[in-house]
Amino acid sequence: MAVQFESNVKHVPYSQERVYNKLSDLNNLEGVRERLNEVKDKLDGKLEDMSFDRDSITLKVQGINLTLRIIEREPLKCIKFEGDKSPIPLNLWIQILPVSEGEAKMKVTIRAEVNMFMKAMVSKPLQEGVEKLADMLAMLPY
């Protein structure tokens, strides 16, 4: 069964184009990795490590490696990821919409394929994860 989790809408004080251009090439996240230690505290130590290239990001969360690979880029609007060798099949997408010339809003959505037993186990961490990821993305300098 598919379960879906959406973050709250986050406002970003940068144009839709700048936000999309930064997030659509994951090499641009080098600055995030440099700030990982200060972000780690906000994430209660759950995020242990992060590595990436242009099309994928690998997060180590509570001892589990999770790789997300970009499978589709819809210019300026949406970036879709798919879990690669993830413990459960999942997709994640970042939607970016313009608010004004210099402001955008974004929302992060995760959809996972899980059975009933797994649903109870993963619902809370996935909902927390999608919200924390959206918070982190909203804090980036674009």
CSV table of C-alpha atoms in Angstrom, one decimal:
chain,number,residue,atom,x,y,z
A,1,MET,CA,0.0,0.0,0.0
A,2,ALA,CA,1.2,3.5,-0.7
A,3,VAL,CA,1.5,6.0,2.1
A,4,GLN,CA,2.2,9.7,1.4
A,5,PHE,CA,3.5,12.4,3.6
A,6,GLU,CA,3.7,16.1,2.8
A,7,SER,CA,5.6,18.9,4.6
A,8,ASN,CA,4.0,22.2,5.4
A,9,VAL,CA,4.6,24.8,2.7
A,10,LYS,CA,7.8,26.7,3.3
A,11,HIS,CA,8.5,30.2,2.1
A,12,VAL,CA,11.9,31.0,0.7
A,13,PRO,CA,13.2,34.5,0.1
A,14,TYR,CA,14.6,33.7,-3.3
A,15,SER,CA,13.1,33.4,-6.8
A,16,GLN,CA,11.7,30.1,-8.0
A,17,GLU,CA,14.4,29.9,-10.6
A,18,ARG,CA,17.3,30.3,-8.1
A,19,VAL,CA,15.8,27.7,-5.8
A,20,TYR,CA,15.2,25.2,-8.7
A,21,ASN,CA,18.7,25.8,-10.2
A,22,LYS,CA,20.4,25.1,-6.9
A,23,LEU,CA,18.4,22.0,-6.0
A,24,SER,CA,18.4,20.4,-9.5
A,25,ASP,CA,22.2,19.9,-9.3
A,26,LEU,CA,23.0,18.3,-6.0
A,27,ASN,CA,26.6,19.3,-6.2
A,28,ASN,CA,25.3,22.7,-5.1
A,29,LEU,CA,24.7,21.2,-1.7
A,30,GLU,CA,28.3,21.2,-0.8
A,31,GLY,CA,27.6,24.2,1.4
A,32,VAL,CA,25.0,22.2,3.3
A,33,ARG,CA,27.5,19.5,4.1
A,34,GLU,CA,29.9,22.0,5.5
A,35,ARG,CA,27.1,23.2,7.8
A,36,LEU,CA,26.1,19.6,8.6
A,37,ASN,CA,27.4,19.8,12.2
A,38,GLU,CA,25.2,22.7,13.1
A,39,VAL,CA,22.3,21.1,11.3
A,40,LYS,CA,22.9,17.8,13.1
A,41,ASP,CA,22.0,19.4,16.4
A,42,LYS,CA,18.7,20.5,15.0
A,43,LEU,CA,18.0,17.0,13.8
A,44,ASP,CA,18.6,15.4,17.2
A,45,GLY,CA,21.6,13.6,15.9
A,46,LYS,CA,19.5,11.5,13.6
A,47,LEU,CA,21.4,12.5,10.5
A,48,GLU,CA,25.0,11.1,10.7
A,49,ASP,CA,26.4,11.7,7.3
A,50,MET,CA,25.6,13.0,3.8
A,51,SER,CA,27.3,12.6,0.4
A,52,PHE,CA,26.2,13.5,-3.1
A,53,ASP,CA,27.0,14.0,-6.7
A,54,ARG,CA,24.9,15.8,-9.4
A,55,ASP,CA,22.1,13.3,-9.5
A,56,SER,CA,22.0,11.6,-6.1
A,57,ILE,CA,22.3,12.2,-2.4
A,58,THR,CA,23.1,9.6,0.2
A,59,LEU,CA,22.1,10.2,3.8
A,60,LYS,CA,23.1,8.1,6.8
A,61,VAL,CA,20.3,8.3,9.3
A,62,GLN,CA,20.4,6.3,12.5
A,63,GLY,CA,22.9,3.8,10.9
A,64,ILE,CA,20.9,3.3,7.7
A,65,ASN,CA,22.2,4.5,4.4
A,66,LEU,CA,19.5,6.0,2.1
A,67,THR,CA,20.3,7.1,-1.4
A,68,LEU,CA,17.9,9.2,-3.3
A,69,ARG,CA,18.5,9.6,-7.1
A,70,ILE,CA,16.9,12.3,-9.3
A,71,ILE,CA,14.7,10.6,-11.8
A,72,GLU,CA,13.0,13.7,-13.3
A,73,ARG,CA,13.5,17.4,-13.5
A,74,GLU,CA,10.6,19.6,-14.4
A,75,PRO,CA,12.3,23.0,-14.9
A,76,LEU,CA,11.5,25.5,-12.2
A,77,LYS,CA,8.6,23.5,-10.8
A,78,CYS,CA,9.5,20.1,-9.5
A,79,ILE,CA,12.4,17.7,-8.8
A,80,LYS,CA,11.6,14.0,-8.4
A,81,PHE,CA,13.7,11.5,-6.6
A,82,GLU,CA,13.5,7.8,-6.2
A,83,GLY,CA,15.0,5.7,-3.4
A,84,ASP,CA,18.0,3.7,-4.6
A,85,LYS,CA,18.5,0.5,-2.7
A,86,SER,CA,16.4,2.0,0.1
A,87,PRO,CA,14.9,-0.3,2.8
A,88,ILE,CA,11.4,0.5,1.4
A,89,PRO,CA,10.5,1.6,-2.1
A,90,LEU,CA,10.0,5.4,-1.9
A,91,ASN,CA,9.8,8.5,-4.0
A,92,LEU,CA,10.3,12.0,-2.9
A,93,TRP,CA,9.6,15.2,-4.7
A,94,ILE,CA,10.3,18.9,-4.1
A,95,GLN,CA,7.7,21.2,-5.6
A,96,ILE,CA,8.7,24.9,-6.1
A,97,LEU,CA,6.2,27.6,-6.9
A,98,PRO,CA,6.7,31.3,-7.4
A,99,VAL,CA,5.2,33.7,-4.9
A,100,SER,CA,6.7,36.9,-6.3
A,101,GLU,CA,9.8,38.0,-8.2
A,102,GLY,CA,12.0,37.3,-5.3
A,103,GLU,CA,10.1,34.8,-3.2
A,104,ALA,CA,9.1,31.2,-3.8
A,105,LYS,CA,7.4,28.5,-1.8
A,106,MET,CA,8.2,24.8,-1.6
A,107,LYS,CA,6.7,21.6,-0.4
A,108,VAL,CA,8.4,18.2,0.1
A,109,THR,CA,6.4,15.0,-0.5
A,110,ILE,CA,7.4,11.4,0.2
A,111,ARG,CA,5.5,8.4,-1.0
A,112,ALA,CA,6.5,5.0,0.1
A,113,GLU,CA,5.2,1.5,-0.6
A,114,VAL,CA,4.8,-0.4,2.7
A,115,ASN,CA,2.7,-3.2,4.1
A,116,MET,CA,0.3,-2.6,7.1
A,117,PHE,CA,3.0,-3.6,9.6
A,118,MET,CA,5.6,-1.3,8.1
A,119,LYS,CA,3.1,1.6,7.9
A,120,ALA,CA,2.8,1.8,11.7
A,121,MET,CA,6.6,1.7,12.0
A,122,VAL,CA,7.5,4.2,9.3
A,123,SER,CA,4.7,6.8,9.5
A,124,LYS,CA,6.1,8.9,12.3
A,125,PRO,CA,9.7,8.9,11.1
A,126,LEU,CA,8.7,9.7,7.5
A,127,GLN,CA,6.4,12.5,8.5
A,128,GLU,CA,9.1,14.0,10.8
A,129,GLY,CA,11.7,13.4,8.1
A,130,VAL,CA,9.7,15.2,5.4
A,131,GLU,CA,9.1,18.2,7.7
A,132,LYS,CA,12.8,18.4,8.8
A,133,LEU,CA,14.0,18.1,5.2
A,134,ALA,CA,11.6,20.9,4.1
A,135,ASP,CA,12.9,23.1,7.0
A,136,MET,CA,16.5,22.4,6.0
A,137,LEU,CA,15.8,23.2,2.4
A,138,ALA,CA,14.0,26.4,3.4
A,139,MET,CA,17.1,27.6,5.4
A,140,LEU,CA,19.5,27.2,2.4
A,141,PRO,CA,21.1,30.3,0.9
A,142,TYR,CA,20.0,30.1,-2.8
